[in-house]
PDB file of C-alpha atoms in Angstrom:
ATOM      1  CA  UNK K   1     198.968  22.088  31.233  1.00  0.00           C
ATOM      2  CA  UNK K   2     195.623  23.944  30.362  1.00  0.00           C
ATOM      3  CA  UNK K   3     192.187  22.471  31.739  1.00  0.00           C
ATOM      4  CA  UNK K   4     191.692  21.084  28.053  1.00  0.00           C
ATOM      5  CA  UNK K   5     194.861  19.098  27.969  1.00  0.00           C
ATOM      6  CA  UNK K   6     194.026  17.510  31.369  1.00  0.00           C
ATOM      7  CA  UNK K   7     190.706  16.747  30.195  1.00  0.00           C
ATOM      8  CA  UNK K   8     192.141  15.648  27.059  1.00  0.00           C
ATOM      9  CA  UNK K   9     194.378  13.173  29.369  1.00  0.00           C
ATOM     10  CA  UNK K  10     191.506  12.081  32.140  1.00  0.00           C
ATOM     11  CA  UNK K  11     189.304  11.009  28.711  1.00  0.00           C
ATOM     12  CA  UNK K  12     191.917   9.143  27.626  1.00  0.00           C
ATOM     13  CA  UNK K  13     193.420   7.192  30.429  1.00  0.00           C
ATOM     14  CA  UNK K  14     189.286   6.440  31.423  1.00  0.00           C
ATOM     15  CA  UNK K  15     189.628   4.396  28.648  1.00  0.00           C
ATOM     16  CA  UNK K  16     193.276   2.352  29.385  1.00  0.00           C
ATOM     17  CA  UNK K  17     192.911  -0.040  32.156  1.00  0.00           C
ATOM     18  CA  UNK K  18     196.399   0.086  32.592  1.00  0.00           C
ATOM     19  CA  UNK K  19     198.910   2.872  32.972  1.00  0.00           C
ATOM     20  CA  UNK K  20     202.284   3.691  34.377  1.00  0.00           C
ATOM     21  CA  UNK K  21     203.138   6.615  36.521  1.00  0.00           C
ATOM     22  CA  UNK K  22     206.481   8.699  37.237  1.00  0.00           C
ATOM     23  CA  UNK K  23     206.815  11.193  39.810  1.00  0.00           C
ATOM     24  CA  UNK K  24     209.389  14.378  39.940  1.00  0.00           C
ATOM     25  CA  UNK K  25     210.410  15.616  43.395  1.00  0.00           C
ATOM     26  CA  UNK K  26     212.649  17.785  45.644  1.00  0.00           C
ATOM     27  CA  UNK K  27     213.461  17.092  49.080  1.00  0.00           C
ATOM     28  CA  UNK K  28     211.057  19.573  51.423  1.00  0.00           C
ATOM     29  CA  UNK K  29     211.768  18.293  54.330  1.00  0.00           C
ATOM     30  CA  UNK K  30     212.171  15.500  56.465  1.00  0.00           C
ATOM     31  CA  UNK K  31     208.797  13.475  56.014  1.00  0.00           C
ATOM     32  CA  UNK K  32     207.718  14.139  52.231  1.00  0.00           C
ATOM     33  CA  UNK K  33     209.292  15.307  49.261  1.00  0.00           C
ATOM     34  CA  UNK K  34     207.119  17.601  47.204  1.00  0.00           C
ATOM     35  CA  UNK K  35     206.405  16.890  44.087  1.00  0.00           C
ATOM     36  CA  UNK K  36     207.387  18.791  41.193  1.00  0.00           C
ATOM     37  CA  UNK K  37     205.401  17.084  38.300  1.00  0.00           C
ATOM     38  CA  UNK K  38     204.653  13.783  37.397  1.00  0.00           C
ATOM     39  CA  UNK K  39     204.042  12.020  33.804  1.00  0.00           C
ATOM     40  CA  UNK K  40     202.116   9.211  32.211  1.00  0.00           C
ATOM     41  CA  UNK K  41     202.548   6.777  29.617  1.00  0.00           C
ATOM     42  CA  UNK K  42     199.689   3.861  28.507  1.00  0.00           C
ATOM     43  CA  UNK K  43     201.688   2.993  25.896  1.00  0.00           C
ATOM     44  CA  UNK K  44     205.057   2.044  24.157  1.00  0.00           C
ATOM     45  CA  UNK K  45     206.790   5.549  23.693  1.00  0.00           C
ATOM     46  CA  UNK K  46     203.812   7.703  24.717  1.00  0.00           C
ATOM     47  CA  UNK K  47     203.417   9.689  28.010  1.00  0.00           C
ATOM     48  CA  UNK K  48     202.148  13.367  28.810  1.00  0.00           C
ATOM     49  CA  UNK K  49     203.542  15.425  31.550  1.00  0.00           C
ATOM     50  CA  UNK K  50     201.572  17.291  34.058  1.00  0.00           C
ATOM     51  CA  UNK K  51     203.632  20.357  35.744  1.00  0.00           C
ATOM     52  CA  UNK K  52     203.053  20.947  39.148  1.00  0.00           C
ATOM     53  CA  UNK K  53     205.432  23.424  40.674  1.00  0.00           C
ATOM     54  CA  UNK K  54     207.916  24.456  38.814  1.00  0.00           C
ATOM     55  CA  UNK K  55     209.440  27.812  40.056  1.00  0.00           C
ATOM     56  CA  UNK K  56     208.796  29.060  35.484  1.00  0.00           C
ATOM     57  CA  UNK K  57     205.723  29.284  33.829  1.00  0.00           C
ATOM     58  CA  UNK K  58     203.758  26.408  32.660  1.00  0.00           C
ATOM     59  CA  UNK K  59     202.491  24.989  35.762  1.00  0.00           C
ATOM     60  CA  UNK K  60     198.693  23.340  35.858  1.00  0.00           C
ATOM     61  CA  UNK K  61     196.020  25.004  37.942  1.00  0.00           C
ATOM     62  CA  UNK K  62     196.242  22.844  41.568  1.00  0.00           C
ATOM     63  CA  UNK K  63     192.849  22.909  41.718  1.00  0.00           C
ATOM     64  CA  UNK K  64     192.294  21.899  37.959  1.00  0.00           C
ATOM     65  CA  UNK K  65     194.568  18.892  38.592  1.00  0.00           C
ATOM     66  CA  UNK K  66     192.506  17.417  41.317  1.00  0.00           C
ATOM     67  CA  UNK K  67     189.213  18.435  39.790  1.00  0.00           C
ATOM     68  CA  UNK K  68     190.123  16.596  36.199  1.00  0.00           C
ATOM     69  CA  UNK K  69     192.634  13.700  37.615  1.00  0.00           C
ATOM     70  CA  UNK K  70     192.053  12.819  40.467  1.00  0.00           C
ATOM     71  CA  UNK K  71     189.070  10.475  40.284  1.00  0.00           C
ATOM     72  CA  UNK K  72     191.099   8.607  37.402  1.00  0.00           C
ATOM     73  CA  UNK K  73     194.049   8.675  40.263  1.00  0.00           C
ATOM     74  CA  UNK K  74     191.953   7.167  42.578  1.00  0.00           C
ATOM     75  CA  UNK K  75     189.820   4.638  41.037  1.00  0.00           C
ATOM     76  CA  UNK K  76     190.428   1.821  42.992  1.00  0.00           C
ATOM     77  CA  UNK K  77     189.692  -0.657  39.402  1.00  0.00           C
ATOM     78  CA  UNK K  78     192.737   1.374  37.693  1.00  0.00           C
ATOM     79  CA  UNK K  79     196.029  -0.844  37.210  1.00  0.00           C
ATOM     80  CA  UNK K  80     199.558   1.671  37.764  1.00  0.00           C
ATOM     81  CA  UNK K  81     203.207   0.560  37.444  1.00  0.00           C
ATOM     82  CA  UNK K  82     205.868   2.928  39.014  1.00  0.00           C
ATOM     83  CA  UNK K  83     209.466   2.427  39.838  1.00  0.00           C
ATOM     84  CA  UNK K  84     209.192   4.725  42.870  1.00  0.00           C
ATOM     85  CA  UNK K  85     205.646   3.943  44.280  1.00  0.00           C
ATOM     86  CA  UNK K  86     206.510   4.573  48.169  1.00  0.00           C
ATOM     87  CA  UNK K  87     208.233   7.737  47.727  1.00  0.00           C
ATOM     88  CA  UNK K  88     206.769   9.120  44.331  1.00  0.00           C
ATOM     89  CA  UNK K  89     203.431   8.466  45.112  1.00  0.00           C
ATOM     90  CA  UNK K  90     203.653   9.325  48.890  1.00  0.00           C
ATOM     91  CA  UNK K  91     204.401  13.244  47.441  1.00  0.00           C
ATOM     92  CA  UNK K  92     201.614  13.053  45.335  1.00  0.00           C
ATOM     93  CA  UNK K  93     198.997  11.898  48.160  1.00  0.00           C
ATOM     94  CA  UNK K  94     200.479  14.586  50.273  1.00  0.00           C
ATOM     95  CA  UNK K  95     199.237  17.174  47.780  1.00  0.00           C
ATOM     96  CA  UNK K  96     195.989  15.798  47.479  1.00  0.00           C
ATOM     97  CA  UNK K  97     196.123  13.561  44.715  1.00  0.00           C
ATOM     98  CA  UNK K  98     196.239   9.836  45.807  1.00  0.00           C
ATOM     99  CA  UNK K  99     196.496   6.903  43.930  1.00  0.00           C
ATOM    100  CA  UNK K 100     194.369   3.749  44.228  1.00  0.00           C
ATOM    101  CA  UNK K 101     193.945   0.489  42.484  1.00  0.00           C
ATOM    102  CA  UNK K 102     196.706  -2.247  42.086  1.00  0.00           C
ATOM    103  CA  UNK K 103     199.928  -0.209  42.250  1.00  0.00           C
ATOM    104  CA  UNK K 104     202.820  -2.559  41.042  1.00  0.00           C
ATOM    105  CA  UNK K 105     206.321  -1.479  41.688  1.00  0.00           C
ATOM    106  CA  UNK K 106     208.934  -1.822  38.969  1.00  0.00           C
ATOM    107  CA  UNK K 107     212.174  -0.683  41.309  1.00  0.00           C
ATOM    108  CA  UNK K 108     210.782  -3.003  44.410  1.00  0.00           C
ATOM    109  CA  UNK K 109     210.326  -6.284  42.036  1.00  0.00           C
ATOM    110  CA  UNK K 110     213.880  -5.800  40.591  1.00  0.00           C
ATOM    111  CA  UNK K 111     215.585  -5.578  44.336  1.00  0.00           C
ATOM    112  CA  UNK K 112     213.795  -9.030  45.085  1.00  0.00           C
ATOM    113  CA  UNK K 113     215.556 -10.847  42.194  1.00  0.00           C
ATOM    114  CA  UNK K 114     218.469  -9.039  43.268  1.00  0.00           C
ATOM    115  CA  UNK K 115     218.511  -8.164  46.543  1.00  0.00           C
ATOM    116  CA  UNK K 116     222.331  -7.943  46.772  1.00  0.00           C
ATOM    117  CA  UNK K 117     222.582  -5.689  43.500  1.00  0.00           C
ATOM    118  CA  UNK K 118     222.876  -2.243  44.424  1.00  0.00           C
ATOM    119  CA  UNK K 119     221.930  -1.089  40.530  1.00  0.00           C
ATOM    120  CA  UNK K 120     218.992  -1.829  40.597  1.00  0.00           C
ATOM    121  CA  UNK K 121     217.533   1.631  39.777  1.00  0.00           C
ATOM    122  CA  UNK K 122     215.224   1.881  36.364  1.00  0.00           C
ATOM    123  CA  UNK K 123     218.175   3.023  34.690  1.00  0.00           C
ATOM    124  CA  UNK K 124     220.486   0.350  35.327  1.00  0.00           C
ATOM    125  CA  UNK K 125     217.470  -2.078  34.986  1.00  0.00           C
ATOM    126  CA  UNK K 126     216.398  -1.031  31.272  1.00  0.00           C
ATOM    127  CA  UNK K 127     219.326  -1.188  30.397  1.00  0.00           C
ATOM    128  CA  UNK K 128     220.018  -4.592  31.404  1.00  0.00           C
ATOM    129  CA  UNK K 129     216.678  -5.334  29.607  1.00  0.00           C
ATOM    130  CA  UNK K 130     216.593  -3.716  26.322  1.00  0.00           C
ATOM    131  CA  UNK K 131     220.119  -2.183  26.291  1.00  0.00           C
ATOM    132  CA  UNK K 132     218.468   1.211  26.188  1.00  0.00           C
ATOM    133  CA  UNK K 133     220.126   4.027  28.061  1.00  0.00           C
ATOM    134  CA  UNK K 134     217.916   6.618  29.805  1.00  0.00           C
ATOM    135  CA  UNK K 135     218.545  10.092  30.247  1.00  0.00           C
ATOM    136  CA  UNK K 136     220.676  10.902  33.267  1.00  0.00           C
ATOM    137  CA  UNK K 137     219.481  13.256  35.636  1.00  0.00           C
ATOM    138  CA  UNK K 138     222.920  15.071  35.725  1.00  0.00           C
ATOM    139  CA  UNK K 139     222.075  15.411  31.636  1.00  0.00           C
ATOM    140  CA  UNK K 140     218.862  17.178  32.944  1.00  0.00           C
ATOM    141  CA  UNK K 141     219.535  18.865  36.424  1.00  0.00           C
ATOM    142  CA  UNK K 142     223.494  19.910  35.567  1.00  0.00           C
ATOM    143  CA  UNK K 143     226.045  19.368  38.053  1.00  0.00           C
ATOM    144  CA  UNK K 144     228.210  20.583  40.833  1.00  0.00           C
ATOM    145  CA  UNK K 145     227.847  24.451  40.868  1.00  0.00           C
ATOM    146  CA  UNK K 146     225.270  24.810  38.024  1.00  0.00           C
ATOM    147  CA  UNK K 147     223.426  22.169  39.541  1.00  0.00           C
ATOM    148  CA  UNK K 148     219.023  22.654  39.232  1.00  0.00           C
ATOM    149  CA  UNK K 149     216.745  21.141  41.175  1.00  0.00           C
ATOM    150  CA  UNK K 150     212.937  19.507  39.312  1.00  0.00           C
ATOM    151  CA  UNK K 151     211.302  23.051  40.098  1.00  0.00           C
ATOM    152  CA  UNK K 152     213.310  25.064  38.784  1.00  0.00           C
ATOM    153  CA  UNK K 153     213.902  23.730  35.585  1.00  0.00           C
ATOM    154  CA  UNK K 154     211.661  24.328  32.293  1.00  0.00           C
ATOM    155  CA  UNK K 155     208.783  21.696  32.161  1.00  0.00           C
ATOM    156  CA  UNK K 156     209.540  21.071  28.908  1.00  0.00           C
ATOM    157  CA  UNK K 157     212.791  19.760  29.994  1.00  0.00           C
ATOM    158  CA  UNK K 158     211.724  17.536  32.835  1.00  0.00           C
ATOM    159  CA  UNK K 159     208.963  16.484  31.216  1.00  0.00           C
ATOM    160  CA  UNK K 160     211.282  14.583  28.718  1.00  0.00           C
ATOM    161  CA  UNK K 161     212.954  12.628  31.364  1.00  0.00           C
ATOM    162  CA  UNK K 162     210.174  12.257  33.441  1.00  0.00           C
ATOM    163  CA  UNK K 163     208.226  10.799  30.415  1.00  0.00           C
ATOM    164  CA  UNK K 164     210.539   8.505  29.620  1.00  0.00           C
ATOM    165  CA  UNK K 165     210.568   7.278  33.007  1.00  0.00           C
ATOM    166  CA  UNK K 166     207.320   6.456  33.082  1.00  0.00           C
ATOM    167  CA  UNK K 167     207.483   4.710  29.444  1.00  0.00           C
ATOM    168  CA  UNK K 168     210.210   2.215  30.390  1.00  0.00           C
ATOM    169  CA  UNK K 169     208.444   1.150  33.863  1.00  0.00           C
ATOM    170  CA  UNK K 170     205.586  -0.015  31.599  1.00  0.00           C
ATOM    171  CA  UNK K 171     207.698  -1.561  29.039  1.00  0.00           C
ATOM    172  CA  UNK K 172     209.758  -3.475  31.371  1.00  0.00           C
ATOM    173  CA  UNK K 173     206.818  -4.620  33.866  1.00  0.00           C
ATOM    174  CA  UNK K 174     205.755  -7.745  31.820  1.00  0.00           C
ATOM    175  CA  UNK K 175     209.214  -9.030  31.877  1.00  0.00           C
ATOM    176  CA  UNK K 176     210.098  -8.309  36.059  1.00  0.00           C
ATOM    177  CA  UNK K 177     206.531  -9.890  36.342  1.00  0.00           C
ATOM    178  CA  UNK K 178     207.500 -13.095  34.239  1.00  0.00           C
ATOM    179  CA  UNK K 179     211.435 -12.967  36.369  1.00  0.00           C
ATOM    180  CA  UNK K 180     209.570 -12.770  39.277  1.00  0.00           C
ATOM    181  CA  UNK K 181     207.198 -15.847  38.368  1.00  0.00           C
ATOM    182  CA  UNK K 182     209.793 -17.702  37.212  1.00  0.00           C
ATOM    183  CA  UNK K 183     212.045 -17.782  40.344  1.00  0.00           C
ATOM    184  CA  UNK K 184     209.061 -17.938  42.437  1.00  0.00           C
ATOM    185  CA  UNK K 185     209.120 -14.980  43.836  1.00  0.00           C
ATOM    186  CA  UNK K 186     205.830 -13.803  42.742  1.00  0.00           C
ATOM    187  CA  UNK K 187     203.704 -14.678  45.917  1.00  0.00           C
ATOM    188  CA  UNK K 188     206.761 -12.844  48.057  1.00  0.00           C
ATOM    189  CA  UNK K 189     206.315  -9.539  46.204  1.00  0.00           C
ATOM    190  CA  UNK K 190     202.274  -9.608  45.520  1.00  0.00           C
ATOM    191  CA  UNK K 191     201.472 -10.933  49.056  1.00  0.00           C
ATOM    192  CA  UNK K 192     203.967  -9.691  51.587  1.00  0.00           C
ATOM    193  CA  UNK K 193     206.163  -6.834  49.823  1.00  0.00           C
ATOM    194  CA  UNK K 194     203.859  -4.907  47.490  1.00  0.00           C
ATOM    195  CA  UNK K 195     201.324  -4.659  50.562  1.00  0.00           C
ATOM    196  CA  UNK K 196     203.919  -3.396  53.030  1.00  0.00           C
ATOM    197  CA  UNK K 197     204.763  -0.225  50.797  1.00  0.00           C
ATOM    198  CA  UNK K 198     201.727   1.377  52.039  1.00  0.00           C
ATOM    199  CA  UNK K 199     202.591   0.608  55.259  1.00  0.00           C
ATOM    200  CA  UNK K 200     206.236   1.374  55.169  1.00  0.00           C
ATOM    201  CA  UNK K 201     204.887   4.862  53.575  1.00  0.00           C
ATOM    202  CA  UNK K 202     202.576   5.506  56.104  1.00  0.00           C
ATOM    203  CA  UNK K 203     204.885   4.855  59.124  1.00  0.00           C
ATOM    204  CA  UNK K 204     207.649   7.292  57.082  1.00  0.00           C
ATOM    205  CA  UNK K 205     204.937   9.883  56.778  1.00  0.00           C
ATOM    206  CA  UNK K 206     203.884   9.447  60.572  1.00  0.00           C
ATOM    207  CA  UNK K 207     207.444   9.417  62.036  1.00  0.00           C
ATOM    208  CA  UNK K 208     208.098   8.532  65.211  1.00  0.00           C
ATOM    209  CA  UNK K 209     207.829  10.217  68.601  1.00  0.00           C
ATOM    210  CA  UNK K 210     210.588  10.308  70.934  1.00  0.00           C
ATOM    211  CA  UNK K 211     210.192  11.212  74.785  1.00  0.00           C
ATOM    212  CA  UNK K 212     213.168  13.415  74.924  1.00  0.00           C
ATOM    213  CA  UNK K 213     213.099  13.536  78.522  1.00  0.00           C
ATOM    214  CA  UNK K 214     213.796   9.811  78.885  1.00  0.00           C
ATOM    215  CA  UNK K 215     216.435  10.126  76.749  1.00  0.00           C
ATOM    216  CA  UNK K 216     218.019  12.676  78.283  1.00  0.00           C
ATOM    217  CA  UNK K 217     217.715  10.868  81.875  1.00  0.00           C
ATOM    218  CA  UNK K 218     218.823   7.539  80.130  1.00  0.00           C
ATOM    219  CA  UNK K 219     221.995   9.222  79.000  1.00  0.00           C
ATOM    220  CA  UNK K 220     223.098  10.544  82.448  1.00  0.00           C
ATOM    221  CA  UNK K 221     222.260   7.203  84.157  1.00  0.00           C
ATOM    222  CA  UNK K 222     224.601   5.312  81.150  1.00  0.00           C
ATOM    223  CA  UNK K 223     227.065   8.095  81.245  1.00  0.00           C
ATOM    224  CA  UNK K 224     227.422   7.847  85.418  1.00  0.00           C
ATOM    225  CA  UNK K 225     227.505   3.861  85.355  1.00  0.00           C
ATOM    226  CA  UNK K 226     230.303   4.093  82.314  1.00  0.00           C
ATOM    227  CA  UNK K 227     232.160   6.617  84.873  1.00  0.00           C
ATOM    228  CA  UNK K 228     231.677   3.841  87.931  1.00  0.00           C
ATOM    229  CA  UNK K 229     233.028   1.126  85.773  1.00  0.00           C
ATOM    230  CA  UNK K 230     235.881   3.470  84.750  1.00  0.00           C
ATOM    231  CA  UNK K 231     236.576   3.583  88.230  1.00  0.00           C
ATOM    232  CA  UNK K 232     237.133   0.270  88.808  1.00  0.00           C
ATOM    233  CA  UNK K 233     239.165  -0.451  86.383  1.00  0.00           C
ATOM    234  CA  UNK K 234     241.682   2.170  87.573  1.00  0.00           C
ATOM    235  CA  UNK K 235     241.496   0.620  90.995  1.00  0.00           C
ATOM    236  CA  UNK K 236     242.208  -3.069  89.858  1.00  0.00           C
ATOM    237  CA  UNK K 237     245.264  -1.638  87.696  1.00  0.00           C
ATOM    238  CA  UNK K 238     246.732   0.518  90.442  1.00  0.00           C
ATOM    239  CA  UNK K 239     246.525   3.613  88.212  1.00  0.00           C
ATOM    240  CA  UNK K 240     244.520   5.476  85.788  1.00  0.00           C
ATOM    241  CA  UNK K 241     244.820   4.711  82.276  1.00  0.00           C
ATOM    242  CA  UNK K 242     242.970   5.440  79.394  1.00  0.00           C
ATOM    243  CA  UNK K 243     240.424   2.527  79.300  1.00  0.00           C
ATOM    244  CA  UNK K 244     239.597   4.073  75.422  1.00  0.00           C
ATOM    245  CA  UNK K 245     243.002   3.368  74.784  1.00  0.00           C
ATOM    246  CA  UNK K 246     243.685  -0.255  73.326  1.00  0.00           C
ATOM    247  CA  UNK K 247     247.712   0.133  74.121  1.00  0.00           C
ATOM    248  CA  UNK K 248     247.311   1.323  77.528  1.00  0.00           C
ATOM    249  CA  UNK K 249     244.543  -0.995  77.910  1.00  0.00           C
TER     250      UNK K 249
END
């Protein structure tokens, strides 16, 4: 996490065209979840860890991060496979370090060849693949009372899960990207649902405005109508009932 190791890592991913990315976060709010760390792999069983903000020692200067990374982050001829790119990637660009270049989505092309499986998280999908089990976050974060959160866990510990994370989503892209030619489903995910991430990102980042006012006005008008209707229903029955009520009703 020194300036030399992320110089060490900026020389060599300047030099592999293609790399995959895995990003650690905790829910901050609403909008964006802030990123704890994220890890990189160019290569089968290889992948380096940068710490962010963990709440223990360890973490990489900020400013050193941006300085050394981000132009290889945002070099729009770079090639990045992530199983997470609208959320994981939307905390890193929040922080000042956004991606660029073809981002290819590991998670989004398995839901398009199954769009009615609802495993089709990395871990489920690597397993269906290769049969290889990845580390669980309850095996990293604990559980129930003793439960962690990213940041306040050791580096060291996340950045074995988050590594292999980012490992798998490059070992298994070649094969979703065959799947997805195969069924042809290739010119649904690289022309219409890969593009729409950034947009679906952008319009979770931006939220939406609500004119509470109008709301509030719309309510009293629904709620005074529902009341007149009430009414006369009461008066074509003879007596009041509960018109909630399906047995009175």
């Amino acid at each position: 996490s020194s300036r030399e190791d992320l110089e060490s890592l900026c020389q060599i991913l300047s030099h592999v065209p293609l790399a995959s990315i895995d990003v650690r976060a905790v829910v901050a709010g609403v909008v964006v979840d802030r990123p704890v760390g994220f890890a990189v792999s160019w290569g089968e069983g290889i992948a380096r860890y940068v710490p962010l903000f963990h709440e223990t020692l360890g973490n990489a200067s900020p400013d050193d991060v941006k300085e050394v990374l981000g132009p290889v982050l945002s070099d729009k001829k770079r090639h990045w496979i992530t199983a997470d790119a609208r959320n994981g990637l939307r905390s890193l660009a929040h922080e000042g370090l956004g991606v660029a270049g073809r981002i290819d989505d590991a998670g989004l092309a398995a839901y398009l060849l199954a769009p009615g499986d609802r495993q089709s998280s990395l871990e489920k999908l690597v397993f269906r693949k290769a049969g290889h089990s990845l580390l669980a976050p309850d095996g990293v974060t604990g559980s129930g009372r003793t439960r962690k959160t990213f940041e306040q866990l050791d580096p060291d510990a996340v950045a074995a899960f988050s590594g292999e994370g980012a490992d798998w989503a490059l070992r298994v892209w070649n094969g979703l990207k065959a799947d997805l030619e195969r069924e042809g489903l290739w010119d649904l995910y690289d022309n219409l649902e890969r593009p729409l991430m950034d947009v679906l990102s952008e319009m979770e980042r931006e939220g939406i405005a609500l004119d509470r006012d109008l709301f509030a006005s719309l309510s009293k008008e629904m709620k005074a109508h529902l009341e007149e209707l009430e009414a006369k229903a009461h008066q074509h029955a003879g007596e009041a009932f509960n018109v909630a009520s399906p047995k009175q009703l």
